[in-house]
């Protein structure tokens, strides 16, 4: 009995010790996991030499990348990179989907209203790039009345739009803005000096030169969500790198000369800016500046696509095998490749190709967008029309032939009117889809409805409110289009039209009888 009691005491003591160890371990896990939790850093990987993909490994490299990796080592937290377009970095920070963003982002009072910034980590400035043959632009003052390409949401964009009489085209990346310059569609590009110089000297961009001195003095900072607890940690790590010489080593790897001194607080934060958000101004901008271009682009693209689709559909059911093969290749290509790629080929690729062989050829944004959308929608409409025509019973073709009608008369008078009524629902769907697909034209700088929303976000940093407004306007447009096609279906349905006429006749007859009875 004594041994049994002693065994119970020993077992109880052992269980208590084990429980204490487990409790201590569990209490330490949150701190350990928090310290080792990866930092999700957003970046736009098309901003060399700050962010870019290594040609050999495919991994991200650049000044910003190495600097943040060094900061992660100081904080003992690994870095998880998230690639985003530049104008998507601030919305991602506001939504909390990333912990910080680094992409050559200038510290400005406007951005500081919705974001927190680290201390400055790079001294930068804007520069002007022109074609090598251009001798008329040598300074900032020479940009008045010129065509300028910029990257959307950057200080270069805000600086260019403030110049009197300029026509500013805004693109999703600096590379597209420089390509616009190479294609001769703009007179200059206003962009960060370090990025432009790298493209000209290191990346071998030919036909472009940088003129004048830097037109601004700016400071880059690491952007974080407003009042993020990481601000102090990142500032302390950055200060350590500046003191121990690691920052200088990273700087000299990517840039010539010694790193300039950096202030603890960016001078730009000493300015004053307006705050607030006006729904009325947002909807007014979307409706009066965005909707007309969206409707014009949709209408013209659908019209040309309908004409082209009809021709291709007839060719696909024709007896000529060679014609059917050509049209089938066309349909498969435009249905099998992204419309975004087609837009890039037509707007950026073709002018570059023709210039390469010595031909001066370029397209403005509107005709380029119409051509790309029309060619794409024609491929889809061709299949809709082919299916509609082939759905008509072959006996009707034979009946028309027995009546002495040729193939054109048969198609025009008998087959197509019936097929068109069957095509209306899918045609309506394609029209509604096209309204939304016009937003892809934003990538070539065409300022339709969605682009107007992007421009609003780039200046107000109110992503959620503006994109909700954009979505509501698109919803109104697609709903109106849906009701229009439903009305058109009823108008072209002979049975429903006969029912409507019968009801109208019955109503008229009853009214006449009532009138006679009252007399």
XYZ file of C-alpha atoms in Angstrom:
519
model
C 0.000 0.000 0.000
C 2.852 2.376 0.888
C 4.564 1.735 -2.473
C 1.310 2.388 -4.325
C 0.805 5.769 -2.610
C 4.402 6.775 -3.288
C 3.946 5.852 -6.951
C 0.842 8.046 -7.163
C 2.747 11.002 -5.668
C 5.616 10.555 -8.099
C 3.220 10.284 -11.032
C 1.362 13.421 -9.958
C 4.616 15.338 -9.613
C 5.773 14.184 -13.067
C 2.485 15.195 -14.671
C 2.710 18.600 -13.019
C 6.242 19.170 -14.345
C 5.184 18.081 -17.858
C 2.171 20.398 -17.722
C 4.370 23.311 -16.633
C 6.780 22.662 -19.532
C 3.904 22.507 -22.030
C 2.400 25.744 -20.692
C 5.732 27.578 -20.938
C 6.273 26.251 -24.459
C 2.814 27.321 -25.638
C 3.228 30.788 -24.148
C 6.501 31.218 -26.025
C 5.107 30.113 -29.398
C 3.297 33.424 -30.263
C 6.462 35.439 -29.638
C 8.582 33.029 -31.652
C 6.088 32.873 -34.510
C 5.710 36.651 -34.541
C 9.471 37.139 -34.793
C 9.842 34.614 -37.589
C 6.678 35.540 -39.482
C 7.552 36.676 -43.054
C 7.135 40.307 -43.990
C 4.893 40.587 -47.072
C 6.449 43.357 -49.168
C 4.697 44.642 -52.280
C 6.743 45.849 -55.243
C 6.442 46.590 -58.942
C 9.191 44.476 -60.579
C 9.535 46.698 -63.679
C 11.431 49.595 -62.111
C 15.159 48.925 -62.710
C 17.587 49.334 -61.085
C 15.398 49.385 -57.964
C 13.205 46.371 -58.747
C 13.525 43.941 -61.642
C 13.779 40.264 -62.494
C 17.193 38.689 -62.837
C 17.684 37.482 -66.435
C 19.397 34.275 -65.358
C 17.501 33.188 -62.231
C 14.133 34.880 -62.755
C 14.226 36.087 -59.130
C 13.741 39.684 -58.029
C 16.840 41.807 -57.759
C 17.722 45.488 -57.512
C 18.645 48.157 -54.979
C 15.300 48.131 -53.166
C 15.219 44.334 -53.112
C 18.669 44.004 -51.531
C 17.955 46.817 -49.069
C 14.724 45.199 -47.840
C 16.410 41.802 -47.609
C 19.067 43.431 -45.384
C 16.334 45.045 -43.263
C 14.662 41.634 -42.952
C 17.956 40.181 -41.680
C 18.205 42.934 -39.061
C 14.624 42.222 -37.943
C 15.243 38.448 -38.165
C 12.172 38.105 -40.347
C 12.202 36.631 -43.879
C 10.868 38.694 -46.784
C 7.965 37.448 -48.916
C 7.733 39.465 -52.143
C 4.355 40.293 -53.703
C 4.450 41.647 -57.292
C 1.836 44.339 -57.964
C 1.349 47.219 -60.420
C 2.504 50.528 -58.986
C -1.011 51.957 -58.747
C -2.068 48.826 -56.850
C 0.487 49.181 -54.046
C -1.371 51.823 -52.028
C -4.757 49.996 -52.226
C -2.984 46.799 -51.123
C -1.514 48.629 -48.120
C -4.894 50.118 -47.249
C -6.554 46.694 -47.384
C -3.822 45.123 -45.252
C -2.945 42.458 -47.823
C 0.738 43.446 -47.617
C 2.828 44.692 -44.679
C 4.860 47.256 -46.602
C 5.637 48.434 -50.129
C 8.881 49.480 -51.782
C 9.029 50.563 -55.389
C 10.794 53.888 -55.620
C 7.793 55.518 -53.919
C 8.330 59.220 -53.254
C 7.337 60.515 -49.826
C 4.679 63.194 -50.371
C 2.211 64.943 -48.041
C -0.712 63.564 -50.084
C 0.413 59.956 -49.672
C 1.247 60.544 -46.012
C -2.435 61.254 -45.336
C -3.348 57.618 -45.946
C 0.002 55.870 -45.382
C 2.908 55.809 -42.961
C 6.449 56.101 -44.320
C 9.808 55.012 -43.045
C 12.635 57.511 -42.895
C 13.982 58.314 -46.404
C 16.235 55.648 -47.858
C 17.118 57.214 -51.245
C 17.566 60.710 -52.643
C 16.073 60.941 -56.137
C 14.683 63.357 -58.709
C 12.821 63.538 -61.997
C 14.522 63.708 -65.381
C 13.394 64.355 -68.964
C 13.970 61.763 -71.689
C 13.573 62.584 -75.405
C 14.466 60.988 -78.720
C 18.088 61.395 -79.742
C 17.095 63.503 -82.755
C 15.124 65.977 -80.599
C 17.041 69.199 -79.961
C 14.062 71.410 -79.098
C 13.610 70.124 -75.538
C 16.539 70.874 -73.253
C 14.924 71.870 -69.962
C 11.707 71.783 -67.952
C 10.478 75.050 -69.516
C 10.631 73.527 -73.008
C 7.905 70.983 -72.093
C 5.086 73.519 -72.378
C 2.592 72.480 -75.020
C 4.323 69.120 -75.626
C 3.093 65.512 -75.531
C 4.455 63.780 -72.430
C 4.313 60.137 -71.329
C 4.479 59.236 -67.626
C 3.816 56.341 -65.283
C 0.429 56.544 -63.570
C 0.396 57.457 -59.903
C 3.967 58.820 -59.819
C 5.300 62.260 -58.974
C 6.324 62.453 -62.633
C 2.633 62.237 -63.557
C 1.607 65.009 -61.149
C 4.506 67.200 -62.287
C 3.718 66.727 -65.992
C -0.006 67.441 -65.610
C 0.836 70.742 -63.908
C 2.727 72.000 -66.983
C 0.706 74.421 -69.066
C -0.718 73.161 -72.378
C 0.700 69.641 -72.191
C -1.029 66.461 -73.352
C -0.126 63.787 -70.810
C -0.439 60.048 -71.497
C -0.265 57.841 -68.403
C 0.870 54.212 -68.536
C 1.085 51.381 -66.039
C 4.894 51.232 -66.112
C 7.895 53.358 -67.020
C 8.859 50.831 -69.699
C 5.593 51.434 -71.582
C 6.072 55.206 -71.333
C 9.562 54.890 -72.849
C 8.209 52.624 -75.593
C 5.658 55.328 -76.403
C 8.554 57.737 -76.806
C 10.467 55.324 -79.040
C 7.393 54.899 -81.251
C 7.272 58.668 -81.733
C 3.837 59.161 -80.177
C 5.050 61.588 -77.494
C 7.751 64.244 -77.328
C 9.173 63.403 -73.899
C 9.004 61.147 -70.862
C 9.152 62.562 -67.339
C 10.316 59.864 -64.960
C 12.721 59.131 -62.116
C 16.256 60.002 -63.204
C 17.903 56.824 -61.907
C 15.406 54.586 -63.726
C 15.677 56.487 -67.002
C 19.480 56.576 -66.914
C 19.594 52.850 -66.184
C 17.323 52.126 -69.167
C 19.495 54.248 -71.493
C 22.982 53.274 -70.296
C 22.724 49.846 -68.687
C 19.755 48.216 -70.434
C 20.871 49.450 -73.867
C 17.756 51.456 -74.760
C 18.667 53.034 -78.094
C 17.263 56.181 -79.646
C 16.650 57.934 -76.293
C 18.688 60.484 -74.366
C 18.321 62.283 -71.038
C 18.469 66.087 -71.218
C 19.043 68.794 -68.625
C 19.472 68.378 -64.900
C 17.108 66.736 -62.446
C 13.988 68.887 -62.334
C 13.030 67.942 -58.748
C 14.619 66.718 -55.522
C 12.692 63.881 -53.893
C 13.143 61.167 -51.297
C 11.979 57.569 -51.489
C 10.513 55.857 -48.454
C 9.186 52.432 -47.487
C 5.396 52.722 -47.414
C 3.349 51.021 -44.691
C -0.298 51.016 -43.605
C -1.274 54.076 -41.586
C 0.063 53.901 -38.020
C 1.661 50.506 -38.632
C 3.627 49.173 -35.628
C 6.387 48.174 -38.061
C 7.417 51.778 -38.734
C 9.734 52.026 -35.722
C 11.228 48.576 -36.341
C 12.012 49.355 -39.987
C 13.398 52.801 -39.101
C 15.683 51.286 -36.468
C 16.884 48.602 -38.907
C 17.473 51.198 -41.643
C 19.421 53.407 -39.225
C 21.572 50.412 -38.290
C 22.349 49.719 -41.964
C 23.305 53.373 -42.487
C 25.646 53.270 -39.485
C 27.357 49.919 -40.068
C 28.140 50.560 -43.753
C 25.830 47.928 -45.264
C 23.679 50.604 -46.872
C 26.742 52.180 -48.495
C 27.847 48.795 -49.862
C 24.416 48.122 -51.415
C 24.301 51.667 -52.858
C 27.720 51.411 -54.523
C 26.775 48.051 -56.051
C 23.960 49.677 -58.041
C 24.995 53.320 -58.425
C 28.186 55.215 -59.105
C 29.721 57.386 -56.418
C 29.066 57.716 -52.721
C 25.586 57.665 -51.217
C 24.321 61.194 -50.409
C 23.335 62.020 -46.817
C 19.700 61.265 -45.957
C 17.476 63.255 -43.554
C 15.612 61.541 -40.734
C 12.315 63.046 -42.020
C 11.483 63.832 -45.647
C 11.203 67.592 -46.338
C 8.054 66.873 -48.387
C 6.099 66.003 -45.244
C 6.330 69.603 -44.099
C 3.757 70.684 -46.720
C 0.019 71.018 -46.289
C -2.595 69.265 -48.373
C -6.337 69.080 -48.630
C -8.141 66.092 -47.214
C -11.544 64.518 -47.717
C -13.359 62.756 -50.514
C -16.169 64.073 -52.723
C -18.530 61.476 -54.188
C -20.123 64.090 -56.438
C -16.822 65.032 -58.070
C -15.958 61.355 -58.525
C -19.205 60.448 -60.292
C -19.065 63.651 -62.344
C -15.592 62.740 -63.593
C -16.571 59.148 -64.368
C -19.821 60.051 -66.151
C -18.680 63.071 -68.150
C -15.118 62.011 -68.966
C -15.201 58.219 -68.842
C -18.648 57.010 -69.951
C -18.716 58.778 -73.363
C -15.407 57.183 -74.389
C -16.503 53.775 -73.098
C -19.767 53.947 -75.054
C -17.994 55.166 -78.203
C -15.405 52.399 -77.964
C -18.079 49.762 -77.308
C -20.402 50.904 -80.101
C -17.751 51.201 -82.810
C -16.020 47.956 -81.830
C -19.318 46.051 -81.777
C -20.399 47.534 -85.120
C -17.151 46.637 -86.886
C -17.055 43.302 -85.093
C -20.606 42.559 -86.260
C -19.722 43.324 -89.870
C -16.490 41.339 -89.687
C -18.130 38.476 -87.802
C -20.882 38.213 -90.416
C -18.330 37.992 -93.232
C -16.276 35.373 -91.373
C -19.397 33.347 -90.496
C -20.473 33.226 -94.143
C -16.929 32.217 -95.130
C -16.961 29.403 -92.562
C -20.084 27.846 -94.116
C -18.981 28.492 -97.683
C -17.928 25.625 -100.005
C -14.412 27.088 -100.455
C -12.059 25.032 -98.310
C -9.101 27.438 -98.486
C -11.313 30.307 -97.272
C -12.679 28.193 -94.430
C -9.149 27.304 -93.322
C -8.026 30.974 -93.269
C -11.096 32.067 -91.308
C -10.765 29.170 -88.882
C -7.139 30.166 -88.139
C -8.300 33.764 -87.575
C -11.082 32.715 -85.195
C -8.875 30.318 -83.235
C -6.089 32.897 -82.881
C -8.254 35.736 -81.581
C -10.328 33.478 -79.344
C -7.272 31.616 -78.076
C -5.053 34.567 -77.107
C -5.710 37.198 -74.397
C -7.179 40.462 -75.608
C -4.581 42.271 -73.513
C -1.805 40.680 -75.581
C -3.615 41.643 -78.793
C -3.827 45.269 -77.619
C -0.104 45.337 -76.866
C 0.755 43.809 -80.245
C -1.332 46.329 -82.178
C -0.451 49.468 -80.189
C 3.154 48.848 -79.116
C 4.373 45.910 -81.209
C 3.385 46.889 -84.750
C 4.866 50.442 -84.633
C 8.101 49.039 -83.174
C 8.201 46.359 -85.884
C 7.686 48.860 -88.709
C 10.242 51.277 -87.271
C 12.709 48.404 -87.144
C 12.421 47.962 -90.899
C 12.582 51.698 -91.607
C 8.865 52.491 -91.964
C 7.255 55.323 -90.014
C 3.987 53.838 -88.770
C 1.993 54.491 -85.624
C -1.570 54.305 -84.340
C -3.343 56.617 -81.933
C -4.911 55.026 -78.878
C -8.541 55.215 -80.064
C -8.090 53.504 -83.471
C -5.695 50.962 -81.921
C -8.243 50.069 -79.237
C -11.082 49.866 -81.795
C -9.051 47.618 -84.109
C -8.024 45.269 -81.293
C -11.501 45.021 -79.785
C -13.189 44.691 -83.188
C -10.892 41.878 -84.308
C -11.427 40.060 -81.020
C -15.194 40.427 -80.874
C -15.545 39.524 -84.578
C -14.035 36.111 -83.828
C -16.649 35.420 -81.152
C -19.539 36.857 -83.184
C -18.511 34.744 -86.174
C -19.112 31.562 -84.184
C -22.413 32.892 -82.833
C -23.615 33.729 -86.328
C -22.363 30.488 -87.835
C -24.277 28.545 -85.195
C -27.408 30.650 -85.737
C -27.361 30.185 -89.522
C -26.718 26.449 -89.293
C -29.571 26.070 -86.802
C -32.110 26.862 -89.542
C -33.560 23.707 -91.068
C -31.909 22.740 -94.367
C -35.320 22.157 -95.840
C -35.810 25.902 -96.035
C -32.710 26.208 -98.226
C -34.106 23.514 -100.515
C -37.534 25.182 -100.594
C -35.962 28.482 -101.633
C -33.963 26.761 -104.367
C -37.135 25.124 -105.697
C -38.683 28.584 -105.887
C -35.772 29.784 -108.039
C -34.119 31.951 -105.370
C -30.334 32.208 -105.506
C -28.116 31.791 -102.413
C -27.895 35.559 -101.716
C -31.670 36.000 -101.874
C -32.183 32.916 -99.715
C -29.810 34.199 -97.053
C -31.175 37.749 -97.140
C -34.911 37.050 -97.290
C -35.379 33.749 -95.475
C -32.444 32.335 -93.514
C -30.783 35.360 -91.890
C -33.967 37.013 -90.487
C -34.814 33.772 -88.664
C -31.231 33.139 -87.570
C -30.809 36.685 -86.298
C -33.691 36.284 -83.852
C -31.967 33.202 -82.445
C -28.654 35.053 -82.267
C -29.989 38.004 -80.265
C -29.506 36.565 -76.730
C -25.825 35.610 -77.272
C -25.266 38.863 -79.190
C -26.609 40.761 -76.194
C -24.288 38.855 -73.889
C -21.332 39.664 -76.133
C -22.254 43.371 -76.166
C -22.435 43.460 -72.366
C -19.102 41.649 -72.132
C -17.596 44.171 -74.543
C -18.689 47.075 -72.329
C -16.586 45.577 -69.534
C -13.718 44.553 -71.835
C -13.191 48.161 -72.923
C -11.501 48.626 -69.540
C -8.507 46.761 -70.989
C -7.808 49.799 -73.169
C -6.565 51.488 -69.994
C -3.244 49.653 -70.355
C -2.410 51.680 -73.473
C -3.331 54.914 -71.721
C -6.817 55.289 -73.214
C -8.819 57.321 -70.696
C -12.125 55.477 -70.686
C -14.259 54.774 -67.601
C -11.886 52.451 -65.751
C -8.853 54.615 -66.521
C -10.627 57.638 -65.089
C -11.055 55.631 -61.909
C -7.359 54.756 -61.852
C -6.420 58.409 -62.334
C -8.694 59.320 -59.432
C -7.062 56.735 -57.174
C -3.614 57.997 -58.191
C -4.413 61.482 -56.872
C -6.804 60.832 -53.940
C -5.596 57.380 -52.749
C -9.233 56.445 -52.029
C -9.192 53.109 -53.837
C -12.252 51.496 -52.270
C -14.588 54.462 -52.750
C -13.525 55.186 -56.330
C -13.600 51.578 -57.545
C -17.054 51.138 -55.969
C -18.183 54.189 -57.958
C -16.634 52.730 -61.135
C -18.393 49.408 -60.529
C -21.765 51.147 -60.050
C -21.399 53.064 -63.317
C -20.497 49.847 -65.179
C -23.504 48.147 -63.570
C -25.829 50.881 -64.828
C -24.402 50.620 -68.367
C -24.668 46.816 -68.531
C -28.173 46.837 -67.021
C -29.405 49.351 -69.603
C -27.837 47.264 -72.377
C -29.530 44.135 -71.015
C -32.968 45.787 -71.016
C -32.394 47.101 -74.528
C -31.642 43.627 -75.925
C -34.637 42.136 -74.089
C -36.842 44.801 -75.667
C -35.292 44.076 -79.065
C -35.982 40.344 -78.667
C -39.673 41.060 -78.046
C -39.849 43.462 -80.989
C -38.397 40.863 -83.368
C -40.439 37.895 -82.109
C -43.342 37.446 -84.586
C -45.438 35.395 -82.148
C -45.200 37.986 -79.389
C -45.878 40.751 -81.876
C -48.982 38.907 -83.094
C -50.174 38.489 -79.505
C -49.627 42.181 -78.852
C -51.578 43.134 -81.980
C -54.409 40.767 -81.020
C -54.639 42.253 -77.527
C -54.602 45.743 -78.964
C -57.355 44.858 -81.452
C -59.454 43.255 -78.721
C -59.025 46.306 -76.491
C -60.000 48.637 -79.365
C -63.088 46.542 -80.167
C -64.275 46.541 -76.549
C -63.838 50.320 -76.355
C -65.845 50.767 -79.578
C -68.655 48.619 -78.196
C -68.691 50.572 -74.971
C -68.877 53.812 -76.923
C -71.793 52.552 -79.039
C -73.610 51.320 -75.929
C -73.328 54.684 -74.241
C -74.876 56.426 -77.233
